[in-house]
XYZ file of C-alpha atoms in Angstrom:
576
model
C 147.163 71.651 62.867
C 146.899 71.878 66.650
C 150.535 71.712 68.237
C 150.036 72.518 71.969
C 153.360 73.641 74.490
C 154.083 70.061 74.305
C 154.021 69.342 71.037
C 156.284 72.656 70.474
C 158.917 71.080 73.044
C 158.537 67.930 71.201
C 159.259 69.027 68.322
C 162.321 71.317 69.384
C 163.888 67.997 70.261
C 163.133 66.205 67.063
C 163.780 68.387 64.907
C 167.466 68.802 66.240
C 167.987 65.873 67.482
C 171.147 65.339 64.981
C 173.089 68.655 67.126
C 171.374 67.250 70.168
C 172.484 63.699 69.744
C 175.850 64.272 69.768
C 176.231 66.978 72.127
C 173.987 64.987 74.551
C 176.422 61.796 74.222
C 179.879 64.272 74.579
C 178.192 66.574 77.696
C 177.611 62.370 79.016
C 181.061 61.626 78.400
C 182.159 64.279 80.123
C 180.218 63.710 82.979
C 181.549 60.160 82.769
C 185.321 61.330 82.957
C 184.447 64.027 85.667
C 183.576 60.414 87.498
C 186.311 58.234 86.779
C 188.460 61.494 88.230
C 187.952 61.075 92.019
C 188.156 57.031 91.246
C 191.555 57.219 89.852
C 192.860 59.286 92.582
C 191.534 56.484 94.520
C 193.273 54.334 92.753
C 196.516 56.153 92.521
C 196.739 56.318 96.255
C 195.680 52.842 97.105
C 198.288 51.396 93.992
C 201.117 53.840 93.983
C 201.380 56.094 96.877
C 200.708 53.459 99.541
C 202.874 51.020 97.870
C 206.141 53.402 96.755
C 205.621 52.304 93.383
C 207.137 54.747 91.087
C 206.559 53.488 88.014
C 202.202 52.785 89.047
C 202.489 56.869 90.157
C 203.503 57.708 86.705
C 201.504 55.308 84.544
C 198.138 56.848 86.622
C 199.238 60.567 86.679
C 199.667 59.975 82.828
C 196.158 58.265 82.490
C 194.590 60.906 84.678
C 196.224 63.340 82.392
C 194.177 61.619 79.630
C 191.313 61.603 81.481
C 190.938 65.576 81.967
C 191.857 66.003 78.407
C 188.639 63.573 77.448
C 186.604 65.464 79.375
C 187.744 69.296 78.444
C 187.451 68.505 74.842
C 184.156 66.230 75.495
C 182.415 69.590 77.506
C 183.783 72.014 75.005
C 182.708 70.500 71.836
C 179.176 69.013 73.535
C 178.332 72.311 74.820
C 179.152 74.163 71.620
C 176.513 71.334 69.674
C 174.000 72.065 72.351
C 174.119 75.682 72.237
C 173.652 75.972 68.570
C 170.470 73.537 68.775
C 169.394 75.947 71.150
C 169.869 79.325 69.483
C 168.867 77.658 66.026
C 165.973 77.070 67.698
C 164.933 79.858 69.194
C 165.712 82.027 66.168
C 162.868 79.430 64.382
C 160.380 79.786 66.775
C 161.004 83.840 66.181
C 160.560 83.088 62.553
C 157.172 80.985 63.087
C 155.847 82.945 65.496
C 156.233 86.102 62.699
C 155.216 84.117 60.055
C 152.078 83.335 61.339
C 151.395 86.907 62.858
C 152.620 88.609 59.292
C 150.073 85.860 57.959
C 147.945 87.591 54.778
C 145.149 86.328 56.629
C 145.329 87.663 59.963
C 145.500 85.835 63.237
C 142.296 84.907 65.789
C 143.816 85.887 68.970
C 142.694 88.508 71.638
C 146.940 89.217 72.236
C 147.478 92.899 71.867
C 150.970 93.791 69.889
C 153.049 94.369 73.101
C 151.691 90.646 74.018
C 152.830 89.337 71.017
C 156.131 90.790 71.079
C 156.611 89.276 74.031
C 155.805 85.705 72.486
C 157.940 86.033 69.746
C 160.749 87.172 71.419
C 161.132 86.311 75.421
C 158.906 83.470 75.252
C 160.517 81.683 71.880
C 163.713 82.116 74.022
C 162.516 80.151 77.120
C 160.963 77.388 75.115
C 164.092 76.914 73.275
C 165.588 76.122 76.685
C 164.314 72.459 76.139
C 167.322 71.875 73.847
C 169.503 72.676 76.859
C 167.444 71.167 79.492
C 167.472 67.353 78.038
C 171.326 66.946 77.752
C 171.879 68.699 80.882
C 168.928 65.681 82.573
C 171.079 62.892 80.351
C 174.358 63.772 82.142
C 173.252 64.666 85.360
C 171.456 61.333 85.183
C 174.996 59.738 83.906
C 176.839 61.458 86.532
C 174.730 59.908 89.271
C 174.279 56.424 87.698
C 178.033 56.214 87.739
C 178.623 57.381 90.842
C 176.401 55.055 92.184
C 178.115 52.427 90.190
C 181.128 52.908 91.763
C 179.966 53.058 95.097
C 178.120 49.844 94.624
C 182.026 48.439 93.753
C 183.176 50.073 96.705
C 180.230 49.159 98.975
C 176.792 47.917 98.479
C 175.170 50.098 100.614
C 176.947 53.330 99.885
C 175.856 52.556 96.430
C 172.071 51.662 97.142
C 171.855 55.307 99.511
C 172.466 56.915 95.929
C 170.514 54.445 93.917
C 167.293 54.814 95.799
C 167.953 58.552 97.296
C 168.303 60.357 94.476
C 164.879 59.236 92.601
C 162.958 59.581 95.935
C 164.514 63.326 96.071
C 163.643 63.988 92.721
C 160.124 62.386 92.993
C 159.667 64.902 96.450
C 160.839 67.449 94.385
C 158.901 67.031 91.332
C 155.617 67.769 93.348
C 156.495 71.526 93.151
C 156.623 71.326 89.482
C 152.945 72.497 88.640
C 152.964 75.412 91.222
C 155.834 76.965 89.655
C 154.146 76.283 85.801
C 151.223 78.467 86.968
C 153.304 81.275 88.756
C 155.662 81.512 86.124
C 152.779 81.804 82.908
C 151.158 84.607 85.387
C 154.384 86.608 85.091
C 155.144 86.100 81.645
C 151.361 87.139 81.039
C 151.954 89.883 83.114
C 154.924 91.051 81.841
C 153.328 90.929 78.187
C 150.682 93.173 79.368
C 153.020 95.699 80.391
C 154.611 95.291 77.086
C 151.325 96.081 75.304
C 150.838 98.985 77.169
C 154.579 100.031 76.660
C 153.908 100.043 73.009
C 150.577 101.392 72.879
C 151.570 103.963 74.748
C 155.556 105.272 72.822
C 152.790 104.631 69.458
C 149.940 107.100 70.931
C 152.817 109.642 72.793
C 151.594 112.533 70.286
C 147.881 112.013 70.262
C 148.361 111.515 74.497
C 150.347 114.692 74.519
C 147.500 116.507 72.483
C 144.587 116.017 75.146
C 146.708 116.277 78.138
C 146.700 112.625 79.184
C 150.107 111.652 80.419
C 149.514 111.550 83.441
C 146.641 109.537 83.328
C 147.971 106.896 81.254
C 151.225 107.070 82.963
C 149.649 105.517 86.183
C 147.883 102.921 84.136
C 151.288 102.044 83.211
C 152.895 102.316 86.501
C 149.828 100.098 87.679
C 150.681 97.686 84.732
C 154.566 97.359 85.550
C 153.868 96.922 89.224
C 151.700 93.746 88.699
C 154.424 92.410 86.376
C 157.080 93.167 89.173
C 154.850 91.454 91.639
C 154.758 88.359 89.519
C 158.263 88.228 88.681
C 159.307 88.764 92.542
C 156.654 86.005 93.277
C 158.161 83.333 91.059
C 161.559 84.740 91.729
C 160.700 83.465 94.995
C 159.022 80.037 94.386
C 161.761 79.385 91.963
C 164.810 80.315 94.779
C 163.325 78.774 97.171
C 162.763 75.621 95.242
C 166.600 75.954 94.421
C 167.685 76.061 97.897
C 165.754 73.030 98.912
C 166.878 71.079 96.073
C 170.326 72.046 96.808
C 169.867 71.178 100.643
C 168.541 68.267 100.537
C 170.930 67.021 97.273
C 174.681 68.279 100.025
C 172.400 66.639 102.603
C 172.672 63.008 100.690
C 176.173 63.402 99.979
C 177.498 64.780 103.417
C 175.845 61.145 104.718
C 177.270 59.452 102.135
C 180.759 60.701 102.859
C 180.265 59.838 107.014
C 179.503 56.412 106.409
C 182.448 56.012 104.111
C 184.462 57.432 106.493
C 182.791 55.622 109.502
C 183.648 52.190 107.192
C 186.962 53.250 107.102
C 187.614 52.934 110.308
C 186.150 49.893 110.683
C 188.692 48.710 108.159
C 186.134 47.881 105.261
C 187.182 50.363 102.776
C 190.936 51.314 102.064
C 192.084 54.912 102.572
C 192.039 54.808 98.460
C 188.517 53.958 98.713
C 187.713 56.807 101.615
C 189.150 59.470 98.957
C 187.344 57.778 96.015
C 184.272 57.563 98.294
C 184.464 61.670 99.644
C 185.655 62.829 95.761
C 182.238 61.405 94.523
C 180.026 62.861 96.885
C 181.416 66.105 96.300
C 181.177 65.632 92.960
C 177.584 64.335 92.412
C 176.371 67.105 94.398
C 176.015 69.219 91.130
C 174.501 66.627 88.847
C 172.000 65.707 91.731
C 171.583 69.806 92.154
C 170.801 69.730 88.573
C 168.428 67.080 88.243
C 166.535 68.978 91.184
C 166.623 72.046 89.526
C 165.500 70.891 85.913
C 161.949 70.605 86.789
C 162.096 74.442 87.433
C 163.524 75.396 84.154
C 161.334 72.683 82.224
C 158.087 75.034 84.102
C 159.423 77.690 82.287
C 159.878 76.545 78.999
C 156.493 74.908 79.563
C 154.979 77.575 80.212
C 156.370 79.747 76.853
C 155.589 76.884 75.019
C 152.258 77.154 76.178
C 152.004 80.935 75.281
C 153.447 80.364 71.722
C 150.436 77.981 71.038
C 148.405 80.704 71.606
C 149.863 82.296 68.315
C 150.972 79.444 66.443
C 147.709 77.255 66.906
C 145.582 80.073 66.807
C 142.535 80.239 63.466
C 143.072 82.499 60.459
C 141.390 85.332 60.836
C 140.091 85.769 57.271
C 138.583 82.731 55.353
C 140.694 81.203 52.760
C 138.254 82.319 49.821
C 137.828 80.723 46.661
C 140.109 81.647 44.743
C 138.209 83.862 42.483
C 139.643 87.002 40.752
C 137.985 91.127 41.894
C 137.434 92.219 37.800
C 135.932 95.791 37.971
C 135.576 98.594 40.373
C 132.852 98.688 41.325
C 131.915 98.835 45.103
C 128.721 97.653 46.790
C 127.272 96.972 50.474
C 124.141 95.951 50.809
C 122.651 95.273 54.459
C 125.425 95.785 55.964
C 125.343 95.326 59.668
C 129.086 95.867 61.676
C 129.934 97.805 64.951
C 127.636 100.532 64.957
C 126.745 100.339 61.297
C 122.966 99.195 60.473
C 122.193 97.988 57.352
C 124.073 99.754 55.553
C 123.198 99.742 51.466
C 125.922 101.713 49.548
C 126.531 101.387 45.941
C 129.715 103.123 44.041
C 130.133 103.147 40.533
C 133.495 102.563 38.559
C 135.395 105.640 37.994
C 133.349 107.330 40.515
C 135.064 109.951 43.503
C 132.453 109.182 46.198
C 132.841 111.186 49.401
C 131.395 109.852 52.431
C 130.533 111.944 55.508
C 129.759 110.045 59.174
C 128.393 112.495 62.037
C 129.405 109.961 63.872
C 133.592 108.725 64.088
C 132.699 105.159 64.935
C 130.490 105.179 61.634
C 133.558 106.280 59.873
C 135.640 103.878 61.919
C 133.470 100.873 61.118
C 133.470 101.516 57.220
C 136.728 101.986 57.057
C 137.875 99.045 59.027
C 135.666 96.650 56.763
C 136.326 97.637 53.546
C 140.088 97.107 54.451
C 139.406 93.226 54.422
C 140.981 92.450 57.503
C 137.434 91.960 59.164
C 136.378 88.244 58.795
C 132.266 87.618 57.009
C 131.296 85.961 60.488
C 131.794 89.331 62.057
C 129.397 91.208 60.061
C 126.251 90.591 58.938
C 124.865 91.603 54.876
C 127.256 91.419 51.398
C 129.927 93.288 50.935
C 131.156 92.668 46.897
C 133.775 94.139 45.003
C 133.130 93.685 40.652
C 130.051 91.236 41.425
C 132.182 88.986 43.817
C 132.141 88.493 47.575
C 135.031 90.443 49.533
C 135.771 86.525 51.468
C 135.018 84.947 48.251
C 138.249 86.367 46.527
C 141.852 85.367 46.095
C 143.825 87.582 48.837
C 146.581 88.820 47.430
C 144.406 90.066 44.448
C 141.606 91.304 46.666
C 144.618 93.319 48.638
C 145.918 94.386 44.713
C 142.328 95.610 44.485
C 140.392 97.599 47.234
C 143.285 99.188 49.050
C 142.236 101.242 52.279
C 144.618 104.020 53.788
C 144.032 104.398 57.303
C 145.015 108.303 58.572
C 147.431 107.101 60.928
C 148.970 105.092 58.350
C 152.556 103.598 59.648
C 156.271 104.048 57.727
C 158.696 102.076 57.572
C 162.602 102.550 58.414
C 164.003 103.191 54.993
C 164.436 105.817 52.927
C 161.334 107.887 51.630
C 161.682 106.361 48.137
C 161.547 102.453 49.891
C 158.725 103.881 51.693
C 156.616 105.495 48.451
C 157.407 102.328 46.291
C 156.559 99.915 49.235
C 153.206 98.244 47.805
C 154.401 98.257 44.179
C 158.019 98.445 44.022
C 158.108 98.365 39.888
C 156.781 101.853 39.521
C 158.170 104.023 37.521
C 159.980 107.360 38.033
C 157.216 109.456 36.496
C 154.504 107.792 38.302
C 156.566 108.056 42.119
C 156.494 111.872 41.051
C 153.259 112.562 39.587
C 152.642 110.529 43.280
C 154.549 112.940 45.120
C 152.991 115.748 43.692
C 149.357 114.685 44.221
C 149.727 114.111 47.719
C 151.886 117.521 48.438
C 154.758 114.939 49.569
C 157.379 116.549 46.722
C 157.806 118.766 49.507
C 159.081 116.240 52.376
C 161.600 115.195 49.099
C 162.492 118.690 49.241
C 163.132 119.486 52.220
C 166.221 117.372 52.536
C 169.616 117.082 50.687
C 169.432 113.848 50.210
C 165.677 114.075 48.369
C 164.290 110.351 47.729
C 167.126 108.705 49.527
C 166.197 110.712 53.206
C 166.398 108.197 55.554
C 163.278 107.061 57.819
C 163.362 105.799 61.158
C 161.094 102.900 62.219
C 157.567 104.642 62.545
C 158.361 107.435 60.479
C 159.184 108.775 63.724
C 161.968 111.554 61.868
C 158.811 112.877 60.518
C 156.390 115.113 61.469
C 152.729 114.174 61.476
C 151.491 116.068 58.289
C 154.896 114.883 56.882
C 154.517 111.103 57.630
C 150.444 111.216 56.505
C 152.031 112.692 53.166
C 154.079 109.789 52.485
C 151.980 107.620 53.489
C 149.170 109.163 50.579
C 151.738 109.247 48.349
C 151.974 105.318 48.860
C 148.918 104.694 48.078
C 148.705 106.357 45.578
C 151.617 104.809 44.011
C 150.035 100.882 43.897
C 147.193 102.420 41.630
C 144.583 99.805 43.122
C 141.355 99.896 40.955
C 139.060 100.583 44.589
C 141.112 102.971 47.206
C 139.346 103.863 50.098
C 140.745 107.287 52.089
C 140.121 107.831 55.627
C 141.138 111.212 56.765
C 144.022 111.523 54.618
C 144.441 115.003 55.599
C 144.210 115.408 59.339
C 147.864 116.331 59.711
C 147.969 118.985 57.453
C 147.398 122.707 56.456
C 144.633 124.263 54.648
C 146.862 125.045 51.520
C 148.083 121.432 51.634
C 144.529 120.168 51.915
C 143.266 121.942 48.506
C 146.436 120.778 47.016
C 146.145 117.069 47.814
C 142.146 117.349 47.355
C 142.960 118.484 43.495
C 146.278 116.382 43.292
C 144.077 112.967 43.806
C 140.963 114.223 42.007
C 143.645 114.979 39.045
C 145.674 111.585 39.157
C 142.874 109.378 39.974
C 140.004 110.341 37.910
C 140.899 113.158 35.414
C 143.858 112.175 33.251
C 145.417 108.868 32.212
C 148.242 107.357 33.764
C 151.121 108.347 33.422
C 152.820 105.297 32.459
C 151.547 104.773 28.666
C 152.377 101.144 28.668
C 149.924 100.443 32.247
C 146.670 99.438 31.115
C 144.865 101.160 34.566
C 143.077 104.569 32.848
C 142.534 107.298 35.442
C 139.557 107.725 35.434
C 138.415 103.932 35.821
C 139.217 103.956 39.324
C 137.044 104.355 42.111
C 138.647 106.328 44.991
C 136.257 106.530 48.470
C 137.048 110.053 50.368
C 135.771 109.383 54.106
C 136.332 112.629 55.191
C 134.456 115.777 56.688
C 137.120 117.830 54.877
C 135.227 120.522 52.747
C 138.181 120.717 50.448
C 138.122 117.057 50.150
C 134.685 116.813 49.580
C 134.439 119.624 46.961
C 135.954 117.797 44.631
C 134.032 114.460 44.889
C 131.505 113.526 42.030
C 128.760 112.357 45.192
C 128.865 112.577 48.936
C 127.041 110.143 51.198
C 126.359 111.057 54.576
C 125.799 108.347 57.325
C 124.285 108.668 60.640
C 123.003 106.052 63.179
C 124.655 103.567 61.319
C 122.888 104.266 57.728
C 122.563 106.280 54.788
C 121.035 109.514 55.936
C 121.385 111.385 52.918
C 123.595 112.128 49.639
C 123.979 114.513 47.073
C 127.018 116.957 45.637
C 128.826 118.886 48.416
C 127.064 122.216 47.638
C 123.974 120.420 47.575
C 124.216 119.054 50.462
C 125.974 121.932 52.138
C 122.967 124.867 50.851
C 119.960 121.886 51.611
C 121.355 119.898 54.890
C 121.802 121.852 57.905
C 123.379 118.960 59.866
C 125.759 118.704 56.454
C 126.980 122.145 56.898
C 127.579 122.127 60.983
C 129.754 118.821 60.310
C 131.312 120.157 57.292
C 131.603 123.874 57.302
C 133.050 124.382 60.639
C-alpha cells in the first residue's frame, strides 16, 4: 500500500494520538496559565495595590501562587507525554524502515546503502518531529487566542490588532513554506550521498589501498561532502533568515500593541492594571506568535523526511512473491539465459555433481554469480533459470534461500564471536559438523590462533580479521547450512597456495565424498551439487567438469586436465 510523506505524518499522529492527546491538552493548559499570569498581576494592582487592600493582596498572591504551580506541573508532565510520542515514534519508523530494507525479498529502489542509512536514521528522526510540531501549533494557537481574548475585555481594538494580525502574519509567512521543502530535501539528498560514499568507501579501504587509489577517491569524497555542506549552509540560510523575519515581524505586532495600550492609558481608557495586563501579554505572546511563524519551517523538514522514507517504505519488492512451491532435488539448470553480459546462456548440472566454471571474462563470472543468488528479479533477465524442475521466482523463499545458497568472495561477518558467525545460517548444527566445517575450509586455524578458540570475538565487518581470515569463516559458513545447490565464487582469493589445496580437498571431501557427519541428517554428501566459479587450478582440479564461458556463453567444457592439455585460452587463464 502506497503511504506517501503525508500519509507517514498522518499516521505518526494517529497512531499516538492517546500520548499526544493529553500532552497536547496539558502543553495548552500551560499556555493558558502562562496567560492568565500577566492578567492577574493586572488584577492584583488594579484590586489590591491601588486600593491598600491587604487582605485582596494576599488572596491574589495566593491564587497566582496556584497559577504557576498549574502551569509547571501542566509543562512538565505535557512535555514528558509529547516527547515519548516522539521518540516512540521515531524508534518505529527505524524499525519499518529496516524491516522493509531486511525484507527476504529485496527492495526496488536506486538508494545506495549510505542513502539508506541516512533514511532510517536522520530522516526517521525529522519526520518524527510531527509529534512535537502539532502540540507546540495547539498552544501557540491557545496562547494567542487568549491573549487576544483578553485584550478584546480590555479593549476591542487591542484585541482585533491580534485577532486579525497574527493569521495575516502567518498567511505572509506561510508563502515561504515550499521554498524551504525543496532546499531542505536537496540537503538531506545530499547529505545521503555523502553517506553512501562514506560507506562505500571505509567498506572498499583495502581493495582502494591495493591499486593505489586514495587519492583519487578521496577527492570524489571531498567533492561529495562539499555539495552536502553547500546545501546545508544554503538551507541553514533560508531557514535563519525565515526565523528572523518571523521573529521581526511577530516583536513588531506586539511592540504596537503595547504603544497603543499605553497611548489609551493616558487617555484614561484603560487603568494602570490594565496598562501592565496589556504590556505583560505582548511580551508574552511574542513566543507563541514566534512559534507559530516558525512551525512551517520545521513542518518543511519533517515533510521533506517523510517524503524520503516513502521512497523506502512504498517502494516494490524486488523479488516476486512466488508460488509457494517447494525446490526438491539438486539439480541446476539455465537455459537461454540472457543477464548483464551473459547471452544465452544453457548450463545444465547434475545432482551430486562438483562443476567448476571458468569466465575469461569477470563480469561473466559476476553475472552468474549474482543470479543464481536469487536476489535478481525474472523481469531482469531473460530465459529459465530452474532449480529440481521448478522456476527460481516460482519457489517459496525461504526454502529457495534453504536451497541454492551462493557465497560471494567478499562475503561479510558479523560482530560476534567466530562460533555466532560459523553457525549463522543454521544455528542447530552440531559440534562435529561446525568442525568437520572448520576443517574443510582451513578456518580451524583462525579458531586456533586465539585463546579464546570459538568464542574470539568479531567486530562488525569482520574487520579484527584479516582478509584470508574473514573469507575462511565466511566458507566455513557456508559450508555449515549444508544447502543441497551451493554456488562458490572465488572462495579463495584471500589466501595462500597451501590453504588453497587444503580448502580445494576439504570441500571436495565434505561435500561430495563422504556422508555427513551427523548420522541422524538425512542430506548424503555426495547428493549435493556444489558450483566452483573460480580460475583457481587447485580449485578446479578437483571438480568432476569445468565449464568455461566467454562472450557471455558456453565456450567449452571438459575435466581440468582436459581442458588445460587441449585449450590454450584454458591454460593462459588457468595456469598462470
Amino acid at each position: 500500500m502506497k503511504t506517501g510523506g503525508t500519509a507517514i505524518l498522518r499516521r505518526t499522529l494517529v497512531r499516538n494520538r492517546g500520548r499526544l492527546g493529553i500532552g497536547t491538552v496539558l502543553v495548552c493548559l500551560h499556555q493558558v496559565a502562562e496567560t492568565l499570569v500577566p492578567i492577574s498581576i493586572g488584577v492584583i494592582v488594579d484590586r489590591a495595590v491601588a486600593t491598600g487592600d491587604v487582605f485582596a493582596l494576599v488572596v491574589w498572591l495566593c491564587a497566582l501562587a496556584l497559577l504557576f504551580l498549574v502551569l509547571t506541573a501542566a509543562w512538565r508532565y505535557g512535555a514528558r507525554f509529547i516527547v515519548v510520542a516522539m521518540q516512540n515514534e521515531a524508534h518505529r519508523l527505524r524499525m519499518e524502515v529496516a524491516h522493509r530494507i531486511l525484507d527476504p525479498r529485496g527492495v526496488r529502489t536506486d538508494l545506495r546503502a549510505g542513502e539508506l542509512l541516512s533514511v532510517s536514521t536522520s530522516d526517521a528522526d525529522r519526520a518524527a518531529w510531527i509529534a512535537d510540531i502539532t502540540p507546540r501549533a495547539a498552544a501557540a494557537l491557545t496562547a494567542a487566542i487568549g491573549s487576544a481574548i483578553a485584550l478584546l475585555l480590555i479593549d476591542v481594538p487591542l484585541g482585533l490588532a491580534v485577532l486579525i494580525g497574527t493569521p495575516v502574519i502567518l498567511g505572509l509567512l506561510q508563502l515561504a513554506a515550499p521554498l524551504i521543502t525543496r532546499r531542505a530535501t536537496d540537503q538531506q539528498a545530499a547529505v545521503a550521498r555523502a553517506s553512501a560514499m562514506a560507506t562505500d568507501l571505509v567498506s572498499g579501504l583495502r581493495p582502494l589501498r591495493g591499486i593505489g587509489a586514495e587519492v583519487p577517491a578521496s577527492r570524489r569524497y571531498r567533492a561529495a561532502s562539499r555539495d552536502a555542506l553547500g546545501a546545508t549552509l544554503h538551507t541553514a540560510k533560508s531557514s535563519a533568515v525565515f526565523a528572523g523575519v518571523s521573529m521581526t515581524v511577530s516583536a513588531l505586532l506586539a511592540v504596537g500593541v503595547a504603544g497603543f495600550a499605553g497611548w489609551f492609558a493616558l487617555e484614561g481608557r484603560i487603568t494602570i492594571g490594565e496598562l501592565i495586563t496589556v504590556v505583560g501579554l505582548s511580551q508574552f505572546f511574542i513566543e507563541p506568535l514566534g512559534v507559530l511563524a516558525g512551525l512551517p519551517g520545521f513542518l518543511a523538514l519533517a515533510r521533506a523526511s517523510a517524503d524520503r522514507l516513502a521512497l523506502v517504505l512504498d517502494a516494490e519488492p524486488l523479488l516476486p512473491a512466488g508460488s509457494g512451491r517447494t525446490l526438491d532435488g539438486s539439480e541446476l539448470s539455465l537455459t537461454g539465459v540472457s543477464y548483464r553480459s551473459l547471452s544465452g546462456l544453457d548450463l545444465r548440472v547434475t545432482p551430486g555433481e562438483l562443476l567448476g566454471v571458468v569466465a575469461y571474462r569477470p563480469q561473466d563470472a559476476e553475472a552468474l554469480a549474482a543470479l543464481l543468488s536469487g536476489q535478481i528479479p525474472p523481469d531482469r533477465y531473460d530465459g529459465e533459470l530452474t532449480v529440481g524442475g521448478v522456476r527460481l521466482s516460482d519457489a517459496d523463499l525461504s526454502h529457495a534461500r534453504r536451497t541454492l545458497l551462493v557465497e560471494p568472495h567478499n562475503g561479510d561477518l558479523f560482530s560476534g564471536t567466530v562460533a555466532s558467525n560459523v553457525t549463522a545460517g543454521r544455528p542447530g548444527a552440531t559440534p562435529s559438523e561446525v568442525q568437520a566445517a572448520l576443517s574443510a575450509s582451513a578456518a580451524v586455524d583462525v579458531v586456533d590462533a586465539h585463546p579464546e578458540g570459538l568464542d574470539h570475538e568479531v567486530a562488525d565487518r569482520g574487520s579484527s580479521l584479516s582478509g584470508g581470515q574473514r573469507q575462511r569463516v565466511a566458507l566455513a559458513r557456508a559450508l555449515v547450512a549444508q544447502s543441497p545447490v551451493m554456488v562458490l565464487h572465488d572462495p579463495t582469493t584471500a589466501v595462500d597456495a597451501v590453504t588453497e589445496h587444503t580448502i580445494a580437498g576439504g570441500i571436495a571431501d565434505l561435500r561430495h565424498r563422504t556422508v555427513a557427519l551427523d548420522p541422524t541428517s538425512p542430506t548424503v554428501a555426495g547428493r549435493q551439487t556444489t558450483i566452483l566459479i573460480t580460475s583457481s587450478p587447485a580449485l578446479l582440479s578437483v571438480t568432476d567438469r569445468v565449464v568455461v564461458l566467454d562472450d557471455g556463453t558456453v565456450a567449452g567444457e571438459g575435466t581440468h586436465s582436459q581442458l588445460a592439455t587441449e585449450n590454450a585460452n584454458y591454460r593462459q587463464a588457468v595456469l598462470r
